[in-house]
CSV table of N, CA and C in Angstrom, one decimal:
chain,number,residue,atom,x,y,z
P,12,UNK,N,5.8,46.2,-40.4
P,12,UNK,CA,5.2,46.2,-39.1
P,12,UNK,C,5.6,47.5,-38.4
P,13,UNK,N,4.4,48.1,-37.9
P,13,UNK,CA,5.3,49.5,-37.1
P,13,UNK,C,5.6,49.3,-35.8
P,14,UNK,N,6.5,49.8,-35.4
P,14,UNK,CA,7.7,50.2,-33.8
P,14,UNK,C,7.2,51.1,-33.3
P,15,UNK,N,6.7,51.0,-32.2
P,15,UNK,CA,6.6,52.2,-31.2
P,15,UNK,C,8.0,52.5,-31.0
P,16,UNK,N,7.8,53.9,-31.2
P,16,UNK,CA,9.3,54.4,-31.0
P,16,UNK,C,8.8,55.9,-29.9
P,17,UNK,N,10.2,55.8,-28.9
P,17,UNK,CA,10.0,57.6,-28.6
P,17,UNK,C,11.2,58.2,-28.9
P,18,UNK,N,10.8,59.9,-29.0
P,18,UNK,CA,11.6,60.9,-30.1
P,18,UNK,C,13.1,60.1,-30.1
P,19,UNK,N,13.8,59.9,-28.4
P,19,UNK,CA,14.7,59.6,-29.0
P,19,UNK,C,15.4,58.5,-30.0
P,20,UNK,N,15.0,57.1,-29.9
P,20,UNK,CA,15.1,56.3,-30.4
P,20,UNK,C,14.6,56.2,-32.0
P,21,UNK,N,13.7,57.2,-31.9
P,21,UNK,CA,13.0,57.7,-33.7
P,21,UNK,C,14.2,58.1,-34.3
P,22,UNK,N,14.7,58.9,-33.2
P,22,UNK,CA,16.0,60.1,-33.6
P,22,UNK,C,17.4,59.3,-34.5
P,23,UNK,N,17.5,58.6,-33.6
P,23,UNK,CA,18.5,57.4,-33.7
P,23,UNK,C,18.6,56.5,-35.3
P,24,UNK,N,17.3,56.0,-35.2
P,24,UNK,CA,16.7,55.3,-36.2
P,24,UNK,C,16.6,55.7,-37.7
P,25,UNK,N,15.6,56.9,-37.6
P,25,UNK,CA,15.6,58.1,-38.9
P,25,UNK,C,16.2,58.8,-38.8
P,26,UNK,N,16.4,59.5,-37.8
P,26,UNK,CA,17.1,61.0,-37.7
P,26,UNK,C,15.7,62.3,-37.8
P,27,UNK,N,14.4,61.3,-36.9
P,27,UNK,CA,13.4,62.4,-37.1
P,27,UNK,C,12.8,62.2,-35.4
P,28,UNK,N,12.8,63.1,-34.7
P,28,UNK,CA,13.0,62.9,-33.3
P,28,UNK,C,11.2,63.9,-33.0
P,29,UNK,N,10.7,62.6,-33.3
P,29,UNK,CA,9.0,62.6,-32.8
P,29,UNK,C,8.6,61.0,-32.3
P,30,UNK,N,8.2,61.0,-31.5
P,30,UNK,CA,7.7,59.6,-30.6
P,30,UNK,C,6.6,59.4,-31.8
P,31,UNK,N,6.4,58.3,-31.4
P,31,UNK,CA,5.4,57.7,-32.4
P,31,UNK,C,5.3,55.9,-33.1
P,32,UNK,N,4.8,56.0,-33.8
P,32,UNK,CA,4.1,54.2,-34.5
P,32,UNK,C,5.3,54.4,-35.5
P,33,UNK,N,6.9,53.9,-36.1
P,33,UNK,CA,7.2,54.3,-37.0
P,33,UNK,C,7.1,53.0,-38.0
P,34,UNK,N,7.5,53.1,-38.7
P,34,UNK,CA,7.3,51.8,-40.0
P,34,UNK,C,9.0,51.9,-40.4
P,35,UNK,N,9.7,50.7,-40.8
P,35,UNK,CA,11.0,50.5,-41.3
P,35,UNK,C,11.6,51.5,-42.0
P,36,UNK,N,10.8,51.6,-43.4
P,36,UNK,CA,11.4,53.1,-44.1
P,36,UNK,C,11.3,54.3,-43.4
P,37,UNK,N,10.9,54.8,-42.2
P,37,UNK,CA,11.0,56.1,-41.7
P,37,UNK,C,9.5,56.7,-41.7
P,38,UNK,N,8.6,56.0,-41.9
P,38,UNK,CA,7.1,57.0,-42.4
P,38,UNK,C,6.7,56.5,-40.9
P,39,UNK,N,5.9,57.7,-40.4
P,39,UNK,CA,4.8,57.7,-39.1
P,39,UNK,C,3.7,57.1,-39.5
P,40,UNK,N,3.3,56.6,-38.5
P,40,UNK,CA,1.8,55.8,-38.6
P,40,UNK,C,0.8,56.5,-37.6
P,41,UNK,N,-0.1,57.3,-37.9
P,41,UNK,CA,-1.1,58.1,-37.2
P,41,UNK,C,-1.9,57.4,-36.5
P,42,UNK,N,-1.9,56.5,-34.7
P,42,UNK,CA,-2.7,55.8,-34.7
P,42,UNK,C,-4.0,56.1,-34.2
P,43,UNK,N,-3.8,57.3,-34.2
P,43,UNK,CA,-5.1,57.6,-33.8
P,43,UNK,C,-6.2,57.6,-35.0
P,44,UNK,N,-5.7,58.1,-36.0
P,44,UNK,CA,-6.8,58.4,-37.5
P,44,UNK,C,-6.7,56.6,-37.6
P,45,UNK,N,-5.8,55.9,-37.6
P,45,UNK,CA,-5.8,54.4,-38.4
P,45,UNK,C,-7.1,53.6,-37.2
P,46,UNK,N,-6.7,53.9,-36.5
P,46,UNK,CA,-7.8,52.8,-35.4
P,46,UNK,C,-9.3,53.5,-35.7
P,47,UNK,N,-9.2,54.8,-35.3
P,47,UNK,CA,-10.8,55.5,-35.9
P,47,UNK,C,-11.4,55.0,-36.9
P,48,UNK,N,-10.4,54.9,-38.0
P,48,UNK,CA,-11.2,54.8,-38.9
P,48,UNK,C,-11.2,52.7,-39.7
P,49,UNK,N,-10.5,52.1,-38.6
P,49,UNK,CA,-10.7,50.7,-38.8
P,49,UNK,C,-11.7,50.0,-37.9
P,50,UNK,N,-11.9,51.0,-36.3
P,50,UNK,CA,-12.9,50.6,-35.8
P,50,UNK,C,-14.7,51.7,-36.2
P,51,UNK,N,-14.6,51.0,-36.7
P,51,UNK,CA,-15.9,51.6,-37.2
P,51,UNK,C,-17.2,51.2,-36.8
P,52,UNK,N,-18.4,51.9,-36.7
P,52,UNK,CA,-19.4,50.8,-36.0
P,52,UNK,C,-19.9,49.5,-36.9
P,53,UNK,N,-19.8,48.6,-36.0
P,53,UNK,CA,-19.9,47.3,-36.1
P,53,UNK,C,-21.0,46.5,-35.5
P,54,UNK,N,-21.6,45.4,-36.1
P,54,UNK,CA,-22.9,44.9,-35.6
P,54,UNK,C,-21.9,43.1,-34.5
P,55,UNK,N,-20.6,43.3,-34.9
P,55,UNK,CA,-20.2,42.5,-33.6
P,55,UNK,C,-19.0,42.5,-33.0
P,56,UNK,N,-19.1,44.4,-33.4
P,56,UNK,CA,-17.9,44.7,-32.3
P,56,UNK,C,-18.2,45.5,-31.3
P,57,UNK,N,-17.7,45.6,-29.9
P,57,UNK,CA,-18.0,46.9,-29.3
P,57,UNK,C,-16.9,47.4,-28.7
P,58,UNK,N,-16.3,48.3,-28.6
P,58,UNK,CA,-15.5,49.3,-27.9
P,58,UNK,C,-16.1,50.5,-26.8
P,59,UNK,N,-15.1,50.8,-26.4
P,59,UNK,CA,-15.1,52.1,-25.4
P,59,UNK,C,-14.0,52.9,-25.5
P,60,UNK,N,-14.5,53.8,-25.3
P,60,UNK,CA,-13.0,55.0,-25.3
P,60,UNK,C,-12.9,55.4,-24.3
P,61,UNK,N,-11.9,55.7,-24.1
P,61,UNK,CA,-11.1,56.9,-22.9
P,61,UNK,C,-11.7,55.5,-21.6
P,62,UNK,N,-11.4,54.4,-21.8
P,62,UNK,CA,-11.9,53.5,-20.4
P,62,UNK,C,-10.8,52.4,-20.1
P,63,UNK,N,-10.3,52.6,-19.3
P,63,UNK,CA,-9.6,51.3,-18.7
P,63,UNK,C,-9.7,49.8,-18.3
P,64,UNK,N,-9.3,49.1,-19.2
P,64,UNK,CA,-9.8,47.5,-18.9
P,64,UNK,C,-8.4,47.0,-17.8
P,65,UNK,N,-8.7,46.5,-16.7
P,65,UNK,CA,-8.1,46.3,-15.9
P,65,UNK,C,-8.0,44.2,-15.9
């Protein structure tokens, strides 16, 4: 399961001091390419981007 981490606590953790999704063994998780390309168009899903659900 991946950890939001920021740089410092990445730092700490791995010893790689970039904020980010990290995963146990030290690998980054791209969430931006992973959600693009898991939300995909869909006939019963819908999304919005860049919009705030309050």
């Amino acid at each position: 399961m991946a950890v939001a981490m920021n740089a410092e606590e990445a730092h700490l953790s791995c010893g790689i001091e970039q904020s980010g999704a990290w995963l146990p063994r030290g690998a980054c998780l791209n969430v931006f390419k992973a959600s693009k390309h898991l939300l995909q168009d869909h006939e019963r899903l819908t999304f919005c981007w860049n919009t705030q659900v309050i």
